[in-house]
Short mmCIF file of N, CA and C in Angstrom, two decimals:
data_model
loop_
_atom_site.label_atom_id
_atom_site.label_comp_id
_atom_site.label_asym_id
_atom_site.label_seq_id
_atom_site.Cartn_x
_atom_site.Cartn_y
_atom_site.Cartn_z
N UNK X 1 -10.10 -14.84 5.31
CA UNK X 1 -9.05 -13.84 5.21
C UNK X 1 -9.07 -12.99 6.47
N UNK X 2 -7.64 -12.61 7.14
CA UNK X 2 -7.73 -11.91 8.63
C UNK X 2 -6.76 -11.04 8.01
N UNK X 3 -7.11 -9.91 8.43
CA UNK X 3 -5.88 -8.37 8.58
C UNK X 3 -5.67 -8.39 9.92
N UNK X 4 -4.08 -8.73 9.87
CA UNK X 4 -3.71 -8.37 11.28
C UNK X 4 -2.55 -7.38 10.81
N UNK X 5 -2.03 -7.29 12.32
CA UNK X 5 -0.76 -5.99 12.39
C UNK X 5 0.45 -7.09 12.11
N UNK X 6 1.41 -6.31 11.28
CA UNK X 6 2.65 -7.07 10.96
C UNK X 6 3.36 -6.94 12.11
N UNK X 7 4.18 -7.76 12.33
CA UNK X 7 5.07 -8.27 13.31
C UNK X 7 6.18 -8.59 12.43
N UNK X 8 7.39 -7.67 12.63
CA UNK X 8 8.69 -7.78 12.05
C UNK X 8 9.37 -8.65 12.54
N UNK X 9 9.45 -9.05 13.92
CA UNK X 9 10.07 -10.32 14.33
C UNK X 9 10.24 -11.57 13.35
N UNK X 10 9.12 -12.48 13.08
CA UNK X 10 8.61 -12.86 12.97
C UNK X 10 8.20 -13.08 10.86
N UNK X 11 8.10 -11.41 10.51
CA UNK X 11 8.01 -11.49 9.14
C UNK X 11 8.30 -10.56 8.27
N UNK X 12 9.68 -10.58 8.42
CA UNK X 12 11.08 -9.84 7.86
C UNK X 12 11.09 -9.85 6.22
N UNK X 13 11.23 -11.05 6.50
CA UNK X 13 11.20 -11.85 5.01
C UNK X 13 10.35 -11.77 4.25
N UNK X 14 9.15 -12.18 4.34
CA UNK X 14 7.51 -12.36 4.08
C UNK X 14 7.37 -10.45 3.18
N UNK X 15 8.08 -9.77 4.19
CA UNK X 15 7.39 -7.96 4.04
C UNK X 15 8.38 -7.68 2.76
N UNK X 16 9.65 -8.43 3.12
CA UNK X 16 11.05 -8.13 1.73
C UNK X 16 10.46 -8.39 0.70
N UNK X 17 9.85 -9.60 0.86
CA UNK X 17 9.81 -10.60 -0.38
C UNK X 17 8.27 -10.01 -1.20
N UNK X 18 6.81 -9.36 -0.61
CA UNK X 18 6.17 -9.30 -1.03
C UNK X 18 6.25 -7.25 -1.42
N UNK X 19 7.50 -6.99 -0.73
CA UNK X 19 7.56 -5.67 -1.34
C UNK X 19 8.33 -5.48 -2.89
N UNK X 20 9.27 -6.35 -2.50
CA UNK X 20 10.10 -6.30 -3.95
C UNK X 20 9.17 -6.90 -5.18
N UNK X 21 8.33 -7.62 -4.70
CA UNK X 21 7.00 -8.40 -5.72
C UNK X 21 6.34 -7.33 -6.33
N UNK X 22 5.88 -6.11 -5.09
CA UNK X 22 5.21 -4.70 -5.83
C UNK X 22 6.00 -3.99 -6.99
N UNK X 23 7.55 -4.16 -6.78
CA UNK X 23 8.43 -3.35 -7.45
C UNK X 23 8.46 -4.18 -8.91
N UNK X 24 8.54 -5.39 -8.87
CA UNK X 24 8.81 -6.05 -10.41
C UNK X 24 7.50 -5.92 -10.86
N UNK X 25 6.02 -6.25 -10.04
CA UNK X 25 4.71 -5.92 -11.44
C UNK X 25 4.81 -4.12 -11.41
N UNK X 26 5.40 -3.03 -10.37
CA UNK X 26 5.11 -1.97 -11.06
C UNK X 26 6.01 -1.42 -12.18
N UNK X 27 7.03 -2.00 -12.31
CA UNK X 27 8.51 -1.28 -13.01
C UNK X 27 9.44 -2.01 -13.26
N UNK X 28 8.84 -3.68 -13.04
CA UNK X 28 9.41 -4.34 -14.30
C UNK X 28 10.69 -4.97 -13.63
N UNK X 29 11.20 -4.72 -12.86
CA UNK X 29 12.03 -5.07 -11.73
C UNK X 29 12.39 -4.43 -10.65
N UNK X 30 13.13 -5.25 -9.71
CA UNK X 30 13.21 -4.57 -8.09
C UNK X 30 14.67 -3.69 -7.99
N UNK X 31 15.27 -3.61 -9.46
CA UNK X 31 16.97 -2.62 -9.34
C UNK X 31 16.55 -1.23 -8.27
N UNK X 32 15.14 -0.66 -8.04
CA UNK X 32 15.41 0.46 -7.22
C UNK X 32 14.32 -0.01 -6.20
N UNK X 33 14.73 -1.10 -5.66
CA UNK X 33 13.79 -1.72 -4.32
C UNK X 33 14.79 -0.48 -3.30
N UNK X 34 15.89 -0.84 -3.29
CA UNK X 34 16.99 -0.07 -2.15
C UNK X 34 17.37 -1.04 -1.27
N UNK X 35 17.48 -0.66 -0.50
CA UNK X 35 18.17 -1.42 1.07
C UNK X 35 17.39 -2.02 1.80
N UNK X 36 17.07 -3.91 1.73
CA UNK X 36 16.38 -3.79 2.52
C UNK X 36 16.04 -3.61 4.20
N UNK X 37 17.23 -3.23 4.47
CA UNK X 37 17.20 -2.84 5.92
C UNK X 37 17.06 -1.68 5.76
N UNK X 38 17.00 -0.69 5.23
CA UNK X 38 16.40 0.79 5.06
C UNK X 38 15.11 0.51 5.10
N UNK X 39 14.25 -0.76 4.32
CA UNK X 39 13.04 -0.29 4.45
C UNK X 39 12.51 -1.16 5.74
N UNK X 40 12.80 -2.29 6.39
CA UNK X 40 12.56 -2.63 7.35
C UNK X 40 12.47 -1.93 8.42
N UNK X 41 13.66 -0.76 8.37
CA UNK X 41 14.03 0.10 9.32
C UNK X 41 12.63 1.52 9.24
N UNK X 42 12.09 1.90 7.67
CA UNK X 42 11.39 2.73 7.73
C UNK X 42 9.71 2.23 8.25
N UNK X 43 9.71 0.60 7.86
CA UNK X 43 8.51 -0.02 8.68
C UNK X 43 8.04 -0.04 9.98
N UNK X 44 9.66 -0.34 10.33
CA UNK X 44 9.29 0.31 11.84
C UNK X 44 8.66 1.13 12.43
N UNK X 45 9.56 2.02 11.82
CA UNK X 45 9.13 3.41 12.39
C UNK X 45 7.76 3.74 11.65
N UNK X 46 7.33 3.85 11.01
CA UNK X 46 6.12 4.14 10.36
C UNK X 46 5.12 3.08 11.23
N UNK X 47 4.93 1.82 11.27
CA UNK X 47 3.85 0.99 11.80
C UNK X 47 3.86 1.29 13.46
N UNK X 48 5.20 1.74 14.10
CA UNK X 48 5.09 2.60 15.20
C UNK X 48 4.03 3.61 15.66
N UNK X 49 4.47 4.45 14.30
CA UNK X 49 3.50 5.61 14.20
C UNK X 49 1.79 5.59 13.98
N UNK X 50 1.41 4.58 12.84
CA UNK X 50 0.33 4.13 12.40
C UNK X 50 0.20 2.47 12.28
N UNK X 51 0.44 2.12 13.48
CA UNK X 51 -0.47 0.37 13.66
C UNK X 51 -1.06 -0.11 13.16
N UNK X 52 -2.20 0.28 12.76
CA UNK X 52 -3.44 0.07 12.02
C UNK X 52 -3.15 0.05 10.69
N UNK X 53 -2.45 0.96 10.39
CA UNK X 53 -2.12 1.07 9.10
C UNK X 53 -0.82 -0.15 8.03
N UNK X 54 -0.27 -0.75 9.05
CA UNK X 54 1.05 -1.22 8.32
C UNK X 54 0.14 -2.48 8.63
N UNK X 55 -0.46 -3.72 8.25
CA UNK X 55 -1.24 -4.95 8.22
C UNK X 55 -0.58 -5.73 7.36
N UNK X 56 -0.80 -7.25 7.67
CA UNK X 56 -0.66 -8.43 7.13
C UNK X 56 -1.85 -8.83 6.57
N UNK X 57 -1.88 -9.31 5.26
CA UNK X 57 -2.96 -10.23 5.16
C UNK X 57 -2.94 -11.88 5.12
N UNK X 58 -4.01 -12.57 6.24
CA UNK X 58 -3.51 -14.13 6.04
C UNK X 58 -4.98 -15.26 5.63
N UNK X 59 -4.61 -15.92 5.14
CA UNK X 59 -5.46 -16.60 4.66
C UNK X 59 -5.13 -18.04 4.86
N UNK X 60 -5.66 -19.21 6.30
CA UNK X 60 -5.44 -20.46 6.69
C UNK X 60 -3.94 -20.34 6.88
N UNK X 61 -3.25 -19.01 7.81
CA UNK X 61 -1.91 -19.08 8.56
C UNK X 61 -1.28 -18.59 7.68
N UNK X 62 -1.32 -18.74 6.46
CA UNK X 62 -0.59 -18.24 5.40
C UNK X 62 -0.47 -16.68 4.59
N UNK X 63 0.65 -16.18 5.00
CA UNK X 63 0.25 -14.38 4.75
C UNK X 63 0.20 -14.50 2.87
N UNK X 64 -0.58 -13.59 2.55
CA UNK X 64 -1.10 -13.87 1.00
C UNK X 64 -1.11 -11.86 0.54
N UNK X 65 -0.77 -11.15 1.70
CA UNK X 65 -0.48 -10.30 1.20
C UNK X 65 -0.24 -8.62 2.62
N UNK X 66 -0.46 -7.53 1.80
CA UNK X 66 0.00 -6.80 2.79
C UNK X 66 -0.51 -5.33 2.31
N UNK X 67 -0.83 -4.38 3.19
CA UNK X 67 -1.58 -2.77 3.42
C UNK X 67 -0.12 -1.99 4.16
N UNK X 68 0.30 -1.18 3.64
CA UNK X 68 0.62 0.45 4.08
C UNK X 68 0.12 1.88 4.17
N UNK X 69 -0.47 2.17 4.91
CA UNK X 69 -1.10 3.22 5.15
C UNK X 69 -0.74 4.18 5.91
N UNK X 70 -0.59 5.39 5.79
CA UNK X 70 -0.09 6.63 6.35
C UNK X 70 -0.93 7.55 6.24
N UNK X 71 -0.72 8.72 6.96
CA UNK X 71 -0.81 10.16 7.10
C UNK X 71 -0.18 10.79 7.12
N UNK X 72 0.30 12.02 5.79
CA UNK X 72 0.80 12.90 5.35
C UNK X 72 0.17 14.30 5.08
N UNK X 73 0.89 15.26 4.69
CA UNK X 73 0.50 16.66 4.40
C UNK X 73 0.27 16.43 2.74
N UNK X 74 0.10 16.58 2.25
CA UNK X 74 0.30 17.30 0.68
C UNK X 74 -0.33 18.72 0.27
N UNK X 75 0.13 19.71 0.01
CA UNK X 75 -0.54 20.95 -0.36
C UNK X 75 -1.02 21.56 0.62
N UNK X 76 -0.42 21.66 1.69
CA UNK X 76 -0.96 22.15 3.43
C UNK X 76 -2.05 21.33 3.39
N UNK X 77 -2.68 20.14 3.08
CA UNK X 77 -4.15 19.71 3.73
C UNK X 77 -3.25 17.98 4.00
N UNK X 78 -4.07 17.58 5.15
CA UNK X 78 -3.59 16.90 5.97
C UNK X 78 -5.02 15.36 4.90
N UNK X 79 -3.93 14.20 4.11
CA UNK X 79 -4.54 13.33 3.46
C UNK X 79 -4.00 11.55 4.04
N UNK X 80 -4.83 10.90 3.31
CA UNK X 80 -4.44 9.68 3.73
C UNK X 80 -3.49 9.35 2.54
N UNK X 81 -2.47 8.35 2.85
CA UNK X 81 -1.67 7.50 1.37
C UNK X 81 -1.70 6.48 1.75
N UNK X 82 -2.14 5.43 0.66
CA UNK X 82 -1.76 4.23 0.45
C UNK X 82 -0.14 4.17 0.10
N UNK X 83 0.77 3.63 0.73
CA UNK X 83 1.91 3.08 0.37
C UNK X 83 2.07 1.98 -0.22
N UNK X 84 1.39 0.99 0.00
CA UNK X 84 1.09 -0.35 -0.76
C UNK X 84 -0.06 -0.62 -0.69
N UNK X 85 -0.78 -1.13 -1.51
CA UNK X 85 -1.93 -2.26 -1.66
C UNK X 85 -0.78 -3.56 -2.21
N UNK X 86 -0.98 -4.62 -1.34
CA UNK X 86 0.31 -6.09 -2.15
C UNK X 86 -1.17 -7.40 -1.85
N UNK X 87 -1.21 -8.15 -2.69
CA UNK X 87 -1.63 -9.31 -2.80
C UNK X 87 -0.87 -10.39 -3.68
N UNK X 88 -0.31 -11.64 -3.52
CA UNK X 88 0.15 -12.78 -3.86
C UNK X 88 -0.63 -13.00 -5.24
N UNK X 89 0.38 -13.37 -6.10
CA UNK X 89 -0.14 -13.32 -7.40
C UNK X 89 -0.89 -14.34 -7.80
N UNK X 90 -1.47 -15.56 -7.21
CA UNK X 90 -2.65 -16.43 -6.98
C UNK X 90 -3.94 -15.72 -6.85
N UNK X 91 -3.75 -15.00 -5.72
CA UNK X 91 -4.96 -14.18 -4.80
C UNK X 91 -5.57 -12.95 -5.59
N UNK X 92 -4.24 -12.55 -6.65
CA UNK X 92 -4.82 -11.34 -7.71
C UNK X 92 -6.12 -11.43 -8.74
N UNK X 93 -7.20 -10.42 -8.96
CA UNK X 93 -8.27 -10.94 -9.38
C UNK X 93 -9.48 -11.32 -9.30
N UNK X 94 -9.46 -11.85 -7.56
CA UNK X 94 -10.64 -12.58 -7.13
C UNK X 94 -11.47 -11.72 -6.46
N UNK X 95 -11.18 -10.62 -6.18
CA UNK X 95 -12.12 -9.61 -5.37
C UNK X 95 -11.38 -9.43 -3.94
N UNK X 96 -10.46 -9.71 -3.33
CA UNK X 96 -9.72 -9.49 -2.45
C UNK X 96 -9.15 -8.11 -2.30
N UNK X 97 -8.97 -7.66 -3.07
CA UNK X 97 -8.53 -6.11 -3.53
C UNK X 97 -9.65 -5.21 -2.71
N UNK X 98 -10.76 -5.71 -2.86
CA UNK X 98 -11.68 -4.48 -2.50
C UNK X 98 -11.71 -4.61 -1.32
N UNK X 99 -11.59 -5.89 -0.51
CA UNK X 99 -11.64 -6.01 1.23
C UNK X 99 -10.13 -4.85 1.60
N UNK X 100 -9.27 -5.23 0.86
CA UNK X 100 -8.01 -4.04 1.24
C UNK X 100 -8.52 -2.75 0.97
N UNK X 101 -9.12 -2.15 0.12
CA UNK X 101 -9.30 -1.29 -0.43
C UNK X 101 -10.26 -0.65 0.94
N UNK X 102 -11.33 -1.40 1.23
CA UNK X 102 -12.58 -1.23 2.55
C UNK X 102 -11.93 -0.70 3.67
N UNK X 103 -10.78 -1.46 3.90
CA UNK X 103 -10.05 -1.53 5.37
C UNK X 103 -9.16 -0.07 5.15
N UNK X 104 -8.43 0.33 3.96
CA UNK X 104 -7.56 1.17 3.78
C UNK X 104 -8.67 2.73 4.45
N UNK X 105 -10.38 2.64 3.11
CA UNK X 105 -10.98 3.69 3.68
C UNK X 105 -11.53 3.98 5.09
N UNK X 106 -11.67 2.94 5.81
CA UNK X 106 -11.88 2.60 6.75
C UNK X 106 -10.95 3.35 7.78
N UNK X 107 -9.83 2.87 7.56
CA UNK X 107 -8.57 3.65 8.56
C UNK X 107 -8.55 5.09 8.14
N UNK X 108 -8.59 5.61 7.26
CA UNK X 108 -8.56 6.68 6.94
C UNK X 108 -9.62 7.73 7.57
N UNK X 109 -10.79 7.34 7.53
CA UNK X 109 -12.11 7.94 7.93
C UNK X 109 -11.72 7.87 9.41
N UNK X 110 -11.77 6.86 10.37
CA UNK X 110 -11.15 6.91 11.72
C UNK X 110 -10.38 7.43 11.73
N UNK X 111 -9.36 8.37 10.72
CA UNK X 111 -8.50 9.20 11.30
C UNK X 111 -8.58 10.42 11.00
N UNK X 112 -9.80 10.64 10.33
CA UNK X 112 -10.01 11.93 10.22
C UNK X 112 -9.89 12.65 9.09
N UNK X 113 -9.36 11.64 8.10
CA UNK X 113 -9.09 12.93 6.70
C UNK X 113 -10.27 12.67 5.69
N UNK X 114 -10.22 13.78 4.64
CA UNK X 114 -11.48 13.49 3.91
C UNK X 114 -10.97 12.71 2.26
N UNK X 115 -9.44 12.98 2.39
CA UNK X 115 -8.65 12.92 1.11
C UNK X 115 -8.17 12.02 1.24
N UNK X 116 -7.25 10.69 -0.10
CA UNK X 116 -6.54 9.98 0.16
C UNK X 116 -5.87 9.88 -1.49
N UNK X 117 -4.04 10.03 -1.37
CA UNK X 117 -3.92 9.19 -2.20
C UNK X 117 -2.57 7.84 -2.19
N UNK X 118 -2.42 7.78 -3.43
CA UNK X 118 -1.55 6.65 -3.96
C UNK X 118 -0.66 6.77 -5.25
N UNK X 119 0.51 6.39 -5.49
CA UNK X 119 0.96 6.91 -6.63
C UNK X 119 1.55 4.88 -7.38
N UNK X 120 0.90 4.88 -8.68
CA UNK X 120 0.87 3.78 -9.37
C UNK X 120 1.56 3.64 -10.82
N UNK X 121 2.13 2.98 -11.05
CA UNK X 121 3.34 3.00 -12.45
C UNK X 121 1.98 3.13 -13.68
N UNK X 122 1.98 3.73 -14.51
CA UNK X 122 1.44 3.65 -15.67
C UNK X 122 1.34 2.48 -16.66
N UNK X 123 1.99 1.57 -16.53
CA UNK X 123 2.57 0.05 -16.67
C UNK X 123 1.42 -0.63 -16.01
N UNK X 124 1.23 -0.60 -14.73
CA UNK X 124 0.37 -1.82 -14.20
C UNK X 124 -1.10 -1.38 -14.41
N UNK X 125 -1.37 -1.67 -15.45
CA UNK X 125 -2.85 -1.71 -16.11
C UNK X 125 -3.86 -2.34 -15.11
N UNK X 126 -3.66 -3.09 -14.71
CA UNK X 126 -4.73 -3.95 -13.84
C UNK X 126 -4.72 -3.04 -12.25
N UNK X 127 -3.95 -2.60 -12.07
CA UNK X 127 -3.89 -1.65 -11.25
C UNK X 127 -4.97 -0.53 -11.10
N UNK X 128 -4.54 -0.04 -12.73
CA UNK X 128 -4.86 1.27 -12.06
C UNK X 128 -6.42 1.23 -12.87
N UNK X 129 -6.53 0.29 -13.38
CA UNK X 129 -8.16 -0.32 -13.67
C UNK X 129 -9.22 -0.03 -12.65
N UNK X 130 -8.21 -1.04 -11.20
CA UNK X 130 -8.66 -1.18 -9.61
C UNK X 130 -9.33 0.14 -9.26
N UNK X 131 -8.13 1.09 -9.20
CA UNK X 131 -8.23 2.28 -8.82
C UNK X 131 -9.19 3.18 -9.33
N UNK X 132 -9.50 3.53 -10.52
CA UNK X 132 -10.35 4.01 -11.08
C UNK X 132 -12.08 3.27 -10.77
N UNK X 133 -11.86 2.15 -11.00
CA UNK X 133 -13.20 1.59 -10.43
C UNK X 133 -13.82 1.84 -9.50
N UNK X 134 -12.71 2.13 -8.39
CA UNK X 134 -12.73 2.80 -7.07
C UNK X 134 -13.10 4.06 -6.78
N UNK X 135 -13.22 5.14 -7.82
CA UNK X 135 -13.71 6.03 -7.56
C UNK X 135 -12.55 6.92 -7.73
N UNK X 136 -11.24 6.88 -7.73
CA UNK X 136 -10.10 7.37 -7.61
C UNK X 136 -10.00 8.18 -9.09
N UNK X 137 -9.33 9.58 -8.89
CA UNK X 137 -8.93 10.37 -10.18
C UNK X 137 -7.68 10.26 -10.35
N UNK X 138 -6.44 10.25 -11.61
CA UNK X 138 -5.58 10.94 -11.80
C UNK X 138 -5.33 12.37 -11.67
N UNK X 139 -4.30 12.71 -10.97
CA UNK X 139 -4.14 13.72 -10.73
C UNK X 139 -2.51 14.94 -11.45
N UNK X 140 -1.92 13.59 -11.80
CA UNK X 140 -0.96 13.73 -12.52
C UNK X 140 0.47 13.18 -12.37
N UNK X 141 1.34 13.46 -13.43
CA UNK X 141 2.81 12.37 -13.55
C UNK X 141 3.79 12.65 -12.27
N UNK X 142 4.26 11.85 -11.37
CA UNK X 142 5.44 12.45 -10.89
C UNK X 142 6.73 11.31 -11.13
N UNK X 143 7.65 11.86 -10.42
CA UNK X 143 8.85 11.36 -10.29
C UNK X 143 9.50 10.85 -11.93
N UNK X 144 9.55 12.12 -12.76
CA UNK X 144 9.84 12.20 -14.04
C UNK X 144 9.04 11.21 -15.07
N UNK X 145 7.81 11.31 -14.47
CA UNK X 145 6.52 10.36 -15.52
C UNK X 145 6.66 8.78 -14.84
N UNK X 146 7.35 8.37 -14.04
CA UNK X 146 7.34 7.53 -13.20
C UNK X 146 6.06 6.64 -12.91
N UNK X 147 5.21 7.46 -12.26
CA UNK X 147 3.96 7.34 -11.28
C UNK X 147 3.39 8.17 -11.67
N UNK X 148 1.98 7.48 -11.17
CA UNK X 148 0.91 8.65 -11.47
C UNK X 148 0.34 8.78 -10.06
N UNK X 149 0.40 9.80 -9.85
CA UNK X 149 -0.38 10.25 -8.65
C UNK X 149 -2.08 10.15 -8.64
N UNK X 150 -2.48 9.62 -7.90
CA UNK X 150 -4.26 9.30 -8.00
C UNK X 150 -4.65 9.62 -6.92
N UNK X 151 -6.17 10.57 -6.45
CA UNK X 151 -6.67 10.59 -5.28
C UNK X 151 -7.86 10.39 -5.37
N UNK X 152 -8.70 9.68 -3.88
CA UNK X 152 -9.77 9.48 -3.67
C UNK X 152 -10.40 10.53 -3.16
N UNK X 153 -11.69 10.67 -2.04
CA UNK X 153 -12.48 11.58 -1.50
C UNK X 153 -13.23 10.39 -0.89
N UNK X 154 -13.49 10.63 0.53
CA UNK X 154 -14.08 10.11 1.43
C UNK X 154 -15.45 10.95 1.77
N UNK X 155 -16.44 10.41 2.06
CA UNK X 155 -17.77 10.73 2.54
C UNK X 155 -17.78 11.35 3.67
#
């Protein structure tokens, strides 16, 4: 398994196809994926900003999944977010999760924050299983009970 940097040229499709994948296991379907040239367009600019952070995952040439990672404010303190954790629904299960999970704290610590979070549908059980295993708290409901907001703490 290699994490490299996504290349939109190249894997347009691949980023559509495994984002709208996040949207049907979190909420059951992709009706509020949006535009996908809105979000191609916000990849840009975001993996612009944080390189490191926007990754492919490939396994024998074959991308099997994908990392979004940012730096944001929340509550005046400056934290990390996961935007996606995505793995191919073969690859779900096997312990692959935690190499994303390594790389996510990883970038984060190189950038300096001590906080990180992620916000996960209440629906994807296996999810937020992950997360908690991880060390991660609920922190509470947003986007009208939508998501749950979860944060970590870095060493």
């Amino acid at each position: 398994m290699i994490i490299k940097r996504i290349d939109l040229e190249t894997q347009r499709e691949i980023l559509i196809q495994f984002r709208k994948d996040s949207f049907a296991v979190s909420f059951g379907s992709t009706q509020e994926f949006g535009d996908e040239e809105d979000y191609l367009k916000w990849v840009a600019a975001k993996s612009l900003q944080f390189p490191d952070g926007f990754m492919v995952v490939m396994e024998d040439e074959r991308p099997i999944g994908q990392l979004e990672l940012t730096l944001t404010v929340y509550e005046e303190r400056s934290i990390g977010y996961v935007n996606l954790y995505y793995l191919i629904p073969d690859k779900r299960g096997l312990g692959l999760g935690k190499t994303l999970h390594e790389y996510a704290l990883n970038f984060f610590i190189e950038n300096g924050v001590k906080e990180y979070h992620l916000r996960v549908s209440p629906s994807n059980l296996p999810a937020l299983s992950f997360y908690r295993n991880a060390g991660m708290e609920e922190i509470g409901l947003e986007l009208g009970g939508k998501v749950i907001r979860m944060r970590g703490f870095l060493a």
